PDB file of C-alpha atoms in Angstrom:
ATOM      1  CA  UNK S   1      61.441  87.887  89.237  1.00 47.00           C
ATOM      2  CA  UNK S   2      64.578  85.649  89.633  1.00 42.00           C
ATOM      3  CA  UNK S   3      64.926  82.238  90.854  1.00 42.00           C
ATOM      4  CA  UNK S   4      65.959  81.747  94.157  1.00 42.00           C
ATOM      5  CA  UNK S   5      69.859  81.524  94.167  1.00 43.00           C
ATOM      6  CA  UNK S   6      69.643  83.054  90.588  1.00 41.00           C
ATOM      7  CA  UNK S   7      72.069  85.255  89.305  1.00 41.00           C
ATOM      8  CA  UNK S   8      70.255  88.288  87.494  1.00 39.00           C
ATOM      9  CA  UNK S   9      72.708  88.384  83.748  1.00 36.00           C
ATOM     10  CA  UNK S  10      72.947  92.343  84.410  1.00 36.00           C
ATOM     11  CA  UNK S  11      74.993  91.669  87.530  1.00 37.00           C
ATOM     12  CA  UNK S  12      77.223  88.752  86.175  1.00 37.00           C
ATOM     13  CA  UNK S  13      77.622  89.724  82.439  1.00 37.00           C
ATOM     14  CA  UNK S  14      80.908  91.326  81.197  1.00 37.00           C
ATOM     15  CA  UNK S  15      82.480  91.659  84.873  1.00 37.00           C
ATOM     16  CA  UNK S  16      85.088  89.880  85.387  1.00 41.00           C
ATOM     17  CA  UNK S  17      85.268  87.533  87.642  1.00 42.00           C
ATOM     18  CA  UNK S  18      87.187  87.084  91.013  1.00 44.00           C
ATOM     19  CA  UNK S  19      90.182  84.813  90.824  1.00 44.00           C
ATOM     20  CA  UNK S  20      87.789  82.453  93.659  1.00 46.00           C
ATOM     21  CA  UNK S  21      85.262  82.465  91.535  1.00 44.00           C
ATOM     22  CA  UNK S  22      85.685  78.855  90.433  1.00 43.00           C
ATOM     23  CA  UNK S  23      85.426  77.966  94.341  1.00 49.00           C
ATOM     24  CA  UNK S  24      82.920  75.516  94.105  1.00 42.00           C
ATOM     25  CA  UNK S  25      84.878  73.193  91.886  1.00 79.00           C
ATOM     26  CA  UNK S  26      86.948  72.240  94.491  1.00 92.00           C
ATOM     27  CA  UNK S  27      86.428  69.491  96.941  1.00 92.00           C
ATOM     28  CA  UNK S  28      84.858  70.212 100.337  1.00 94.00           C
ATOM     29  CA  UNK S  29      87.430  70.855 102.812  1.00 95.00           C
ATOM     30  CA  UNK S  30      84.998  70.842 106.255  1.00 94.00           C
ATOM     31  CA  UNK S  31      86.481  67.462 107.520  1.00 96.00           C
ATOM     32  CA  UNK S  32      89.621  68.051 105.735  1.00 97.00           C
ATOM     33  CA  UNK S  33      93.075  69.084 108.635  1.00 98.00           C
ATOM     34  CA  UNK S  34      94.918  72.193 107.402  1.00 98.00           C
ATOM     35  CA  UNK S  35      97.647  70.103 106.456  1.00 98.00           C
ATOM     36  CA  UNK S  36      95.614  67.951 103.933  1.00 98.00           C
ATOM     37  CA  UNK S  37      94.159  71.361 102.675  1.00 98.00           C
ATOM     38  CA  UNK S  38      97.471  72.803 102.404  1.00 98.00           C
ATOM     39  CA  UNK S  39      98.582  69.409 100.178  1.00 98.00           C
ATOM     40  CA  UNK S  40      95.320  69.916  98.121  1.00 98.00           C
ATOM     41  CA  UNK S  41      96.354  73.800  97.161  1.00 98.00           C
ATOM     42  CA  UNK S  42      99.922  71.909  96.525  1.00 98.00           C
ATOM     43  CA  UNK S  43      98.784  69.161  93.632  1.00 98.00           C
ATOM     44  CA  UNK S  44      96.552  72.409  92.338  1.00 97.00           C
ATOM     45  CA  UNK S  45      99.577  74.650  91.655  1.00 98.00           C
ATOM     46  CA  UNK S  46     101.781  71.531  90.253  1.00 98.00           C
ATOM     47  CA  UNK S  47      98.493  70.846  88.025  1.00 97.00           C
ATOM     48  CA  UNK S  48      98.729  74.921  86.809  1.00 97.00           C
ATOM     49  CA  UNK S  49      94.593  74.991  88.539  1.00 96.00           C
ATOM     50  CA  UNK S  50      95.502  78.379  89.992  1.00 96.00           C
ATOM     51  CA  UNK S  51      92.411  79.876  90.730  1.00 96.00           C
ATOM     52  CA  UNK S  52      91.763  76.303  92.380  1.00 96.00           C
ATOM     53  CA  UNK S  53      95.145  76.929  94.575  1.00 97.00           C
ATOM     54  CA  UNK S  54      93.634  79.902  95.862  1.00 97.00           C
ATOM     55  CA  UNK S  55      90.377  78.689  96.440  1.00 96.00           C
ATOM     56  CA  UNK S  56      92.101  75.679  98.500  1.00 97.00           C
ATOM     57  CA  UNK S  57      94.459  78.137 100.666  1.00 98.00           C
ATOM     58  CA  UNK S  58      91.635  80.581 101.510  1.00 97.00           C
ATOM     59  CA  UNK S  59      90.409  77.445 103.245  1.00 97.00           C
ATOM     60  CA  UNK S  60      93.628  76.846 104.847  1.00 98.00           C
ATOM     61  CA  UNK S  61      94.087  80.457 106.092  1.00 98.00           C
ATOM     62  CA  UNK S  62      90.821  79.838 107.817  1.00 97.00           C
ATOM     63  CA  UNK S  63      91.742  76.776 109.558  1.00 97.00           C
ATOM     64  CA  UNK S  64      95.613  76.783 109.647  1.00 97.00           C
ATOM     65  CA  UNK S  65      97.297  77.715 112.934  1.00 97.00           C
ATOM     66  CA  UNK S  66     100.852  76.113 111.535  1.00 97.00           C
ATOM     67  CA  UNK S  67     102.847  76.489 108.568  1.00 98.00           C
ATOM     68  CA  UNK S  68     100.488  79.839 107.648  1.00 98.00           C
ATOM     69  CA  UNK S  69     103.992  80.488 106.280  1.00 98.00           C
ATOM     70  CA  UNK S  70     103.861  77.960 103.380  1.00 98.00           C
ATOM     71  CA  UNK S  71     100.819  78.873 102.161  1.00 98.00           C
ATOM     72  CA  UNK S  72     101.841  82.428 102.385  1.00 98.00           C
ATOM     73  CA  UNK S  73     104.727  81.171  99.846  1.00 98.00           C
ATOM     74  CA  UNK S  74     102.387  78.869  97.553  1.00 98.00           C
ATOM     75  CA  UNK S  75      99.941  81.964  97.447  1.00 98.00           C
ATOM     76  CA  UNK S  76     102.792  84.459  96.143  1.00 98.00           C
ATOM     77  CA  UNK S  77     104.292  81.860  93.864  1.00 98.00           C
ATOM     78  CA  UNK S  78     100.645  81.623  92.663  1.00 98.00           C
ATOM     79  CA  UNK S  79      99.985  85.434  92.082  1.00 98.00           C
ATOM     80  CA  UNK S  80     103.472  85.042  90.276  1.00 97.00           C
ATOM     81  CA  UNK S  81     102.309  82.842  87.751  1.00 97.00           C
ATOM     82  CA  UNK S  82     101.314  83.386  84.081  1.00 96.00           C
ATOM     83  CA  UNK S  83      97.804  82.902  84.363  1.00 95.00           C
ATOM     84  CA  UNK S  84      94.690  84.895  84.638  1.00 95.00           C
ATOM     85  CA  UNK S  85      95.093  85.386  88.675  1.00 96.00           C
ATOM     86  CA  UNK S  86      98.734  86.575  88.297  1.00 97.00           C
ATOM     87  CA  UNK S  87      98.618  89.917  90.482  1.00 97.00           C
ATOM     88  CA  UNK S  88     102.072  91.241  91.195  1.00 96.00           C
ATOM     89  CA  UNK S  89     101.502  93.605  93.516  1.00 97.00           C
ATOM     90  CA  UNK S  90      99.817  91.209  95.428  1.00 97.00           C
ATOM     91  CA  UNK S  91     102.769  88.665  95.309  1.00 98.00           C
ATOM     92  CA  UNK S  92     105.339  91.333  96.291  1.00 98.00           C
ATOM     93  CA  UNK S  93     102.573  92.246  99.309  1.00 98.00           C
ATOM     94  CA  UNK S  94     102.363  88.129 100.396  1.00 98.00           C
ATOM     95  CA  UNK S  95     105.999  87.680 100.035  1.00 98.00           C
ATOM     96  CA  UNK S  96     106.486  90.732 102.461  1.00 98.00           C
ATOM     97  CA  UNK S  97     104.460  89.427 104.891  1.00 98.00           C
ATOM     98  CA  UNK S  98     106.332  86.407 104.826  1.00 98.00           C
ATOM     99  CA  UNK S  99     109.284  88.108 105.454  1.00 98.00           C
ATOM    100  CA  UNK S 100     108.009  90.698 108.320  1.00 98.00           C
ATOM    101  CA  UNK S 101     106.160  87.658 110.155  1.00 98.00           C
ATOM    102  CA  UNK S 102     107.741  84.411 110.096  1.00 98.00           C
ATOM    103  CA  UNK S 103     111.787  85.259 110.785  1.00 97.00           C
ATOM    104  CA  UNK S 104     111.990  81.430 111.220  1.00 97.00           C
ATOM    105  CA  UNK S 105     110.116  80.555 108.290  1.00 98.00           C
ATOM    106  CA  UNK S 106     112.217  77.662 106.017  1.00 97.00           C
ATOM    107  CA  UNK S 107     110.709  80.007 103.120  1.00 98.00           C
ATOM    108  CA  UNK S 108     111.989  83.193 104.721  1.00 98.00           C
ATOM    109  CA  UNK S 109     115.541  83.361 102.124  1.00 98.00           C
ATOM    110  CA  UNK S 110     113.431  82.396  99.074  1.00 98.00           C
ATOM    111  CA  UNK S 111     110.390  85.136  99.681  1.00 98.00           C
ATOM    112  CA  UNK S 112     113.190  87.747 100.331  1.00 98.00           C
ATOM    113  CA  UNK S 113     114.800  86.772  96.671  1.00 98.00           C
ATOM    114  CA  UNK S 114     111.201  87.367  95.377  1.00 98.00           C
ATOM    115  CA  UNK S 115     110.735  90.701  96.850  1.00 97.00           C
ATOM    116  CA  UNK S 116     113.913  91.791  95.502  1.00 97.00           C
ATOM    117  CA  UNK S 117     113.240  90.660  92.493  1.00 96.00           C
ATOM    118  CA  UNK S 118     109.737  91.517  91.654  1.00 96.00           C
ATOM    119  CA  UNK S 119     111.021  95.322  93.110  1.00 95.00           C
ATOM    120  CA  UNK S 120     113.782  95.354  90.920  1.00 93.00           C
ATOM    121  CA  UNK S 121     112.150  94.323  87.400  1.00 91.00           C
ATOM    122  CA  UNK S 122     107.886  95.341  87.962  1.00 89.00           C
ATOM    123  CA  UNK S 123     108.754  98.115  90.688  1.00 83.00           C
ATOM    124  CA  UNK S 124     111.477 100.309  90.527  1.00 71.00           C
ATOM    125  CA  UNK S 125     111.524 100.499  86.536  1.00 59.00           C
ATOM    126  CA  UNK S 126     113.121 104.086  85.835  1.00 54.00           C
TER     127      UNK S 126
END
């Protein structure tokens, strides 16, 4: 019998765990604007707390209705990084979205550099 909340060690040993995993070490963002939550993922990348950024802009997907864009951007640049949440294919697949979505976006030229980039040396090796 497990404690309430428990995690049984059978279902939590050796797997690895999601790159949100550390979620609850970030501050609670319920009263926080998407803009403040969008400056909170910020200060988390410039501090290297990746899994943190990502934790902070799956909030701000959830409440953003503006600049969706940037955190698209912060998001790839965070997959891009050398750290245990960098996921290439994932970064190519935000920075496309990016570039299919927001025409207008400031970040528009730089997430089309990525793309060709991240196509050119992890993609289209021959």
């Amino acid at each position: 019998v497990h404690e309430k909340g428990a995690i049984p060690r059978s279902e939590n040993s050796g797997s690895q765990e999601s790159p949100l995993a550390e979620k609850a070490k970030i501050q609670d963002t319920s009263s926080m604007t998407a803009d403040d939550i969008l400056s909170k993922a910020r200060e988390s990348f410039r501090e290297k707390k990746y899994q943190e950024t990502l934790a902070y802009l799956e909030d701000f997907f959830t409440k953003a209705t503006t600049r969706v864009d940037e955190g698209l951007f912060l998001q790839g640049q965070t997959f891009e990084s050398n750290s245990s949440v960098r996921n290439i294919k994932s970064a190519l697949d935000t920075y496309e979205t990016i570039v299919r979505r927001y025409p207008q976006s400031v970040n528009w030229a730089k997430a089309n550099e990525r793309i060709t980039y991240l196509r050119k040396f992890y993609f289209n090796i021959r």
